[in-house]
Coordinates of C-alpha atoms and ligand atoms in Angstrom, one line a residue:
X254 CA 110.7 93.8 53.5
X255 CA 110.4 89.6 52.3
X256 CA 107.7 88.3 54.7
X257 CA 108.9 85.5 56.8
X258 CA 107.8 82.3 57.5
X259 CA 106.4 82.5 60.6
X260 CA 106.1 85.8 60.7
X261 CA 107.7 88.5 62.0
X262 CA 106.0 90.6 64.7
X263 CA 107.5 94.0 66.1
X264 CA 106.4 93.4 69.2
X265 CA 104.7 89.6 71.3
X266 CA 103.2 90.2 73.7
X267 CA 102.8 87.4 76.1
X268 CA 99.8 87.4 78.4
X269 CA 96.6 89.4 77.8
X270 CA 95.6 90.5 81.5
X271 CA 95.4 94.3 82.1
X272 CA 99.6 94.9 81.7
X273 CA 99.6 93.1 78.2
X274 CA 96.6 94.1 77.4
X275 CA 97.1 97.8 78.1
X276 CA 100.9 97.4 76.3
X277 CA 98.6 96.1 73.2
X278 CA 96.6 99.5 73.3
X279 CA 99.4 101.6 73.2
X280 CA 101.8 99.8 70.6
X281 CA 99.1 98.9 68.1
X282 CA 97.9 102.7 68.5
X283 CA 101.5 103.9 66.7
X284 CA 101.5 101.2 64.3
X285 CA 103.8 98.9 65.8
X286 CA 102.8 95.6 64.6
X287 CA 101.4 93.3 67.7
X288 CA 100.3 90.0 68.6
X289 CA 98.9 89.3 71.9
X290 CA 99.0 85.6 72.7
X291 CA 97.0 84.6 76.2
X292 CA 97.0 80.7 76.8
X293 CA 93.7 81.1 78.8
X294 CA 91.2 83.8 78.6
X295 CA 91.4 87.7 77.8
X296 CA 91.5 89.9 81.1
X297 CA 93.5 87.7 83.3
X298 CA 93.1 87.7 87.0
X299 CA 91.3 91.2 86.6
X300 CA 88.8 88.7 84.9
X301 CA 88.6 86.7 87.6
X302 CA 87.8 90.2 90.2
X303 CA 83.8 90.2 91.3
X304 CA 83.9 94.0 91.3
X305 CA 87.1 96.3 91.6
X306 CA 86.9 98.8 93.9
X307 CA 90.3 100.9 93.5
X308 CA 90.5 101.3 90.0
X309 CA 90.3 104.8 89.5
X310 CA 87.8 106.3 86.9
X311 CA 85.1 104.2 88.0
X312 CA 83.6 106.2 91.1
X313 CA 80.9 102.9 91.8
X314 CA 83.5 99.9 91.0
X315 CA 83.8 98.0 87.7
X316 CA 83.2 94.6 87.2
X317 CA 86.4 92.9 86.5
X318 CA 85.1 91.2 83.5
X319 CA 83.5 94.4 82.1
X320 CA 87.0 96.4 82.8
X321 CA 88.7 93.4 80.8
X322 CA 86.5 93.7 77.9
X323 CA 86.7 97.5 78.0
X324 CA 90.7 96.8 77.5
X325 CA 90.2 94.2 75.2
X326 CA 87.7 96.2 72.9
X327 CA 90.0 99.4 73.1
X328 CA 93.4 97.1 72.3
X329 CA 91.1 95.5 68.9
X330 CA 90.0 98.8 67.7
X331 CA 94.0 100.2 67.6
X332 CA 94.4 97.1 65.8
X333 CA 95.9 94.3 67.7
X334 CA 96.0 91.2 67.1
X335 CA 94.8 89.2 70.0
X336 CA 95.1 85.1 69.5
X337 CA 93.8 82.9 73.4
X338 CA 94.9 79.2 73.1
X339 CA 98.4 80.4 72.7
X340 CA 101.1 78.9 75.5
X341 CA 104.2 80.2 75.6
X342 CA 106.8 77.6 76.4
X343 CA 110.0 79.0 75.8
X344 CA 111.8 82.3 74.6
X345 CA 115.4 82.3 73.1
X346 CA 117.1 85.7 71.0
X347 CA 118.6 84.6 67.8
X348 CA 120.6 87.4 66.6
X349 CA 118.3 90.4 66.3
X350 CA 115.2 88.4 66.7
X351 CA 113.5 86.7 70.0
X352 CA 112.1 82.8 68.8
X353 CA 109.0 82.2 70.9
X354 CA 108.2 78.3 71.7
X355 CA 104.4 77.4 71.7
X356 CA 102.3 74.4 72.4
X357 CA 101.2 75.2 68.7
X358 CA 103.2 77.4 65.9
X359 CA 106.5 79.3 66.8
X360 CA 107.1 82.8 66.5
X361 CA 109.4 85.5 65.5
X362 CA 109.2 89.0 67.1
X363 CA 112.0 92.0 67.6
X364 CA 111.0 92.4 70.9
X365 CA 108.5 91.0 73.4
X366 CA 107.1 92.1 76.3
X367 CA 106.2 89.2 79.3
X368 CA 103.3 90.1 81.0
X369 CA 102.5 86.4 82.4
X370 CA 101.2 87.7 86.3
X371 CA 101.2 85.6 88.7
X372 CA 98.8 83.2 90.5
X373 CA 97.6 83.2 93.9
X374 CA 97.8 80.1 96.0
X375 CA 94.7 78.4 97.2
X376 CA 93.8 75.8 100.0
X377 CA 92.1 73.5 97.5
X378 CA 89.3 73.5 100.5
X379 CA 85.4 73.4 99.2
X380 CA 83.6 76.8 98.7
X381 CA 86.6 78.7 98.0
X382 CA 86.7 78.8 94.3
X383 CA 83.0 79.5 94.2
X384 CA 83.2 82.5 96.8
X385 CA 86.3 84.5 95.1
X386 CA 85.6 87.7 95.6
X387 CA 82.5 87.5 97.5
X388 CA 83.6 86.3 101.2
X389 CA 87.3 85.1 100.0
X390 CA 90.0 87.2 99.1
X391 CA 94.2 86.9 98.2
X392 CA 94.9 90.7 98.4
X393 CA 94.8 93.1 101.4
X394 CA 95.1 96.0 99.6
X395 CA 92.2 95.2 96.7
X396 CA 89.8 94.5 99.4
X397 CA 90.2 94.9 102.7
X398 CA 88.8 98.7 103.5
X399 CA 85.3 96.0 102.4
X400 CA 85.7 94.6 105.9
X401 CA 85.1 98.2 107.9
X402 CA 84.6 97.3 111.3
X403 CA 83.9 93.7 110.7
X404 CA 85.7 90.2 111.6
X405 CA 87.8 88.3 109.5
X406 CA 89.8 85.2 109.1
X407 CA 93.1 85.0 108.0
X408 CA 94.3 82.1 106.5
X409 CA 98.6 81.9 106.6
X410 CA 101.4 82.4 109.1
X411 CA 104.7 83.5 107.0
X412 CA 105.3 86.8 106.1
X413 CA 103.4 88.4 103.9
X414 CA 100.3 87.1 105.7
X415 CA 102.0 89.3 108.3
X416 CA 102.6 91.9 106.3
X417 CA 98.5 92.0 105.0
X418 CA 97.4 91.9 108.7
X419 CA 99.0 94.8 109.8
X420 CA 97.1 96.2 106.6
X421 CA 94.1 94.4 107.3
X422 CA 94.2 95.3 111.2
X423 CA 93.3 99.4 110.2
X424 CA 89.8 98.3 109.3
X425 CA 88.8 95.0 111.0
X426 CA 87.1 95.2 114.2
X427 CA 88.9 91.6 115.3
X428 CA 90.9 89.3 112.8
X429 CA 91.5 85.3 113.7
X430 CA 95.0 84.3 111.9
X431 CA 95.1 80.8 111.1
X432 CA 98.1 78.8 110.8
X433 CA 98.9 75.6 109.4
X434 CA 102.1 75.2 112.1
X435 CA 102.8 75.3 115.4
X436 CA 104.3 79.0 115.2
X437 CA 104.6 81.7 112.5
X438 CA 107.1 81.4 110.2
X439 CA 109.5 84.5 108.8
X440 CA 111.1 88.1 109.7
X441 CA 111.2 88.2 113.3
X442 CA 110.2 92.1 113.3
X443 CA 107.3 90.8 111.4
X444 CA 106.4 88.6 113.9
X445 CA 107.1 91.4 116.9
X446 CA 104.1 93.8 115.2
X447 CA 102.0 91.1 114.9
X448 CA 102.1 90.1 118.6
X449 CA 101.7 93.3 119.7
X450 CA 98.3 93.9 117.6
X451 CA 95.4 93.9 120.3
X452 CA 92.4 92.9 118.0
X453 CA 94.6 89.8 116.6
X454 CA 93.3 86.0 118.0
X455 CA 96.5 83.8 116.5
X456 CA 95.0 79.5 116.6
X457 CA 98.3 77.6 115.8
X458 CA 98.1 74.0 113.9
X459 CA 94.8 74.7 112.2
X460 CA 94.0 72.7 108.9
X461 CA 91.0 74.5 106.9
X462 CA 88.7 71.9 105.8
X463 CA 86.0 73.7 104.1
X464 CA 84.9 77.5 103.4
X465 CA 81.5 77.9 105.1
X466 CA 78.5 79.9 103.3
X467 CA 75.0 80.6 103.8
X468 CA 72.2 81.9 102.0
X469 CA 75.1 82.8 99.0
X470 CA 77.2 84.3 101.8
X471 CA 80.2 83.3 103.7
X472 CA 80.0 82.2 107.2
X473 CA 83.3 81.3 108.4
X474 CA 85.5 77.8 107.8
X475 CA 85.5 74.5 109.6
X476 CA 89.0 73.8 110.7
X477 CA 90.6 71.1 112.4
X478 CA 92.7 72.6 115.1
X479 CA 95.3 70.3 117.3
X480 CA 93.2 67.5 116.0
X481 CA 89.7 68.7 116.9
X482 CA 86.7 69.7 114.6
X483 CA 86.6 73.4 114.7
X484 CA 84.1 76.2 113.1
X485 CA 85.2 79.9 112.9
X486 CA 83.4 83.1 112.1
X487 CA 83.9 86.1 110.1
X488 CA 82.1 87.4 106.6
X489 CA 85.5 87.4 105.0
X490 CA 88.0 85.1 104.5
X491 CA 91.7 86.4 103.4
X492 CA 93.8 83.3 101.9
X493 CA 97.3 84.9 102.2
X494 CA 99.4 81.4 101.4
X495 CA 101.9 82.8 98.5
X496 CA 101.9 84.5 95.4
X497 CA 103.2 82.2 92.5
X498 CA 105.1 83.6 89.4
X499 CA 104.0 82.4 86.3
X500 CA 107.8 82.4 85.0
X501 CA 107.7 78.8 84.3
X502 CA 108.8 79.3 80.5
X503 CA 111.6 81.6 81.3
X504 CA 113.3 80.1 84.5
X505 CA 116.1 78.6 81.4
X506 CA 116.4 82.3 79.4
X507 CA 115.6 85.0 82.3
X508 CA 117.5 86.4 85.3
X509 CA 114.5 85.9 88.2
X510 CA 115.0 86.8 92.1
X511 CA 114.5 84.1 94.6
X512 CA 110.9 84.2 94.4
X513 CA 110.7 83.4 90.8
X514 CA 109.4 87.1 89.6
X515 CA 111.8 88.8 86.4
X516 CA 114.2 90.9 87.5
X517 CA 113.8 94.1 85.2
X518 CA 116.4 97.3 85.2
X519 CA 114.3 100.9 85.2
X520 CA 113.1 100.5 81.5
X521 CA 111.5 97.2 81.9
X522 CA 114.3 95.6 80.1
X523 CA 115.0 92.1 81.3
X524 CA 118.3 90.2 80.9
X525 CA 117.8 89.7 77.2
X526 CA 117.8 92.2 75.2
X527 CA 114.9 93.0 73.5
X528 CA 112.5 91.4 76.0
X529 CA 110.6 93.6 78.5
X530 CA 108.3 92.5 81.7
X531 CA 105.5 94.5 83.2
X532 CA 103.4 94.0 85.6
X533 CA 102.6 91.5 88.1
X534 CA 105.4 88.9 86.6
X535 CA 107.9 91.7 87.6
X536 CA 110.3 91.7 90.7
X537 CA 109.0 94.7 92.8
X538 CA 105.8 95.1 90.9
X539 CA 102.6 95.6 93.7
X540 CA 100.0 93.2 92.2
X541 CA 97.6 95.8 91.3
X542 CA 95.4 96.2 88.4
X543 CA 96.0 100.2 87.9
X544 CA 100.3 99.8 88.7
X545 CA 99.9 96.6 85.9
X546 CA 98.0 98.8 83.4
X547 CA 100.7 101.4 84.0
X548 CA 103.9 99.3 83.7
X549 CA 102.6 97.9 80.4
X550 CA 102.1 101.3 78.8
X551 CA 106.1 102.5 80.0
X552 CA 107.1 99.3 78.9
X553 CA 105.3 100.5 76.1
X554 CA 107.5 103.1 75.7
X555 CA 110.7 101.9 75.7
X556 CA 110.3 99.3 73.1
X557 CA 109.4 102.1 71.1
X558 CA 112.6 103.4 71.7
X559 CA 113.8 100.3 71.4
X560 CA 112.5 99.6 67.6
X561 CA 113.5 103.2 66.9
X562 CA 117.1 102.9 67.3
X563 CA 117.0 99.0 65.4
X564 CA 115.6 100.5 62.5
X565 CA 117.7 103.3 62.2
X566 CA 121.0 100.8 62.7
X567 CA 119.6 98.6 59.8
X568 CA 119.4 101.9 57.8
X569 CA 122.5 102.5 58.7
X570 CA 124.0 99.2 57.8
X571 CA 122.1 99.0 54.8
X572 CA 123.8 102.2 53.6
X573 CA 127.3 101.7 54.2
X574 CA 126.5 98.6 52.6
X575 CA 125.3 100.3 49.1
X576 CA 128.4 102.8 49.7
Ligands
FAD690 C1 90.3 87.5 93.3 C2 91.2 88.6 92.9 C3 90.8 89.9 93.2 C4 91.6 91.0 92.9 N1 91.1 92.3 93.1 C5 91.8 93.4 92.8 C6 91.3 94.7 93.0 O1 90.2 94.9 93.5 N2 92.1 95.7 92.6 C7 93.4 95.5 92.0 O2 94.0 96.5 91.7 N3 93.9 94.3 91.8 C8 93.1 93.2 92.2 N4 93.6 91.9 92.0 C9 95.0 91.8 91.4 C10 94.9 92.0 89.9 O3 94.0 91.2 89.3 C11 96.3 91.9 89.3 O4 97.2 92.7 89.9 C12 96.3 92.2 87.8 O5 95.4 91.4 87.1 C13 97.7 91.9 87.2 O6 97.7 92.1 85.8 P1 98.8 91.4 84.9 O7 98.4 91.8 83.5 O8 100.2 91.8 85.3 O9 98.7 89.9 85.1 P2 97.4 88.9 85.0 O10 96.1 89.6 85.2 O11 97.7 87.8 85.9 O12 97.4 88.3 83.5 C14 98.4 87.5 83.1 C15 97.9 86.7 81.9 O13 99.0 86.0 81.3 C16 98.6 84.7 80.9 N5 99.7 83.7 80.8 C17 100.5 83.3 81.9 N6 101.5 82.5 81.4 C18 101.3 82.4 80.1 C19 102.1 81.8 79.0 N7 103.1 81.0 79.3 N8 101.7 81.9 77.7 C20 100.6 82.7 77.4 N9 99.9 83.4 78.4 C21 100.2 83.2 79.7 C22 97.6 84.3 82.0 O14 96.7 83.3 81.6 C23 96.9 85.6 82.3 O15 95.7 85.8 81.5 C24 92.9 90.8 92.3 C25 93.3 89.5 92.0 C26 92.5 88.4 92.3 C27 92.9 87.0 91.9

């Protein structure tokens, strides 16, 4: 085969968190040639995780960092090509081939896999960047059996703050919801449960100004509640404002649902042919490390398949051409 100018990858994979990076592992393992591009750091949100709890394999936790570099090492040593400072912009198929638009060089793969994850939203409020993971959480299910029969705050009052306190409720002794409007906002069965929880204190119009810690621990916030100064207690803090997509560079090319996350059919396949999504970028995914590491192996799978069956049409075509 002529090399091409750029070159010409079986597989991009865009987005080296746990999904991609996992994907990576798996294709560069069979010899499927693979370039990870990540436009921040290696590891992804996993990076970002203090110590995960749920992954299984790990009977004391893992550091998220350490699982990232685990993934990362594992993904190198199968070969993959792993390049950070790489953002995706845009992906268009031209004929057999998917152009990818980047801030820097384009490229050329036969398929690619879009495993961009998603970004929690935050209050912007001081203290809470610093205490990620350590007194202030996004995810219920990563972290709240921590919080055994202790008090917590929740910050949010649409649904799937709703949906994480009736979660949250099995372990916390008493939980304060806080909410930004005068009443909570989404599915009114939602909003039944939640009333009828007994160890639930719901404060309506509540602004958090600032994520209180001491001695390296959190405290509580200060809050201004119907225009009053306000400080509340708990050792955890659960920010459950939205969950945004990062599906910004496929919003022109993709088929998304209405909350911007790729709508894939059962193989992973999106609405281009060719191009796969796996984990937390995927519509119906559950925002966990071990479903994202799972999805990205599958996914995996089926581009396999996918690269089988191209290059046994271009043999095909190549001998009824000769014939
Ligand atoms: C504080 C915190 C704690 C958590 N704790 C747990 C836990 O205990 N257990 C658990 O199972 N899960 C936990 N999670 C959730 C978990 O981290 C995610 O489910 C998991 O990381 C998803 O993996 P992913 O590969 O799908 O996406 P991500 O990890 O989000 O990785 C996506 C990557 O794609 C990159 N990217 C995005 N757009 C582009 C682009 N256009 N071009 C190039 N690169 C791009 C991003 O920079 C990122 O590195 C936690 C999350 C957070 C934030």
């Amino acid at each position: 085969m002529q090399p091409t100018d750029p070159p010409l990858y079986d597989l991009v994979i865009i987005g080296a968190g746990p999904a991609g990076l996992a994907a990576a592992i798996y294709s560069a393992r069979e010899d499927i040639s693979t370039l990870v591009v990540e436009k921040a750091v290696v590891g992804g949100m996993a990076a970002l995780t203090e110590v995960i709890d749920n992954y299984p394999g790990f009977e004391n936790g893992i550091g998220g960092l350490e699982l990232s570099d685990k993934l990362y090492a594992q993904a190198k040593r199968f070969g993959a090509q792993v390049k950070t400072g790489i953002d995706v912009q845009k992906i268009a198929r031209v004929g057999d081939i998917v152009e990818l638009t980047t801030k820097k060089a384009p490229l050329q793969a036969r398929t690619v896999l879009i495993t961009t994850g998603s970004t929690y939203r935050q209050l912007g409020v001081p203290g809470e960047t610093e205490m990620i993971g350590r007194g202030v959480h996004f995810c219920a299910t990563c972290d709240g059996p921590v919080y055994r029969g202790r008090d917590l705050i929740v910050v949010g009052g649409g649904n799937s703050a709703m949906q994480e306190i009736m979660f949250l409720t099995k372990f916390a002794s008493h939980i304060t919801m806080l909410v930004r409007g005068p009443e909570l906002k989404g599915s009114a069965i939602l909003r039944e449960q939640v009333s009828l929880l007994e160890n639930l204190t719901i404060v309506y119009n509540t602004v958090i100004d600032k994520i209180n810690v001491s001695d390296d621990k959190v405290t509580g916030v200060s809050a201004t509640t119907n225009n009053e100064g306000v400080t509340y207690e708990a050792p955890g803090i659960f920010v459950l404002i939205g969950l945004l997509a990062n599906t910004g560079a496929f919003k022109d090319s993709l088929t998304l649902d209405d909350r911007d996350f790729i709508v894939t059919d059962a193989h992973f396949l999106t609405s281009i042919p060719g191009v796969y999504a796996a984990g937390d970028v995927r519509s119906g995914s559950t925002w966990q490390i071990a479903s994202a590491v799972g999805e990205g192996v599958s996914a995996t799978l089926e581009i396999r398949t996918y690269l089988d069956n191209l290059a046994h049409a271009e043999r095909h075509a190549k001998r009824a051409a000769t014939a």
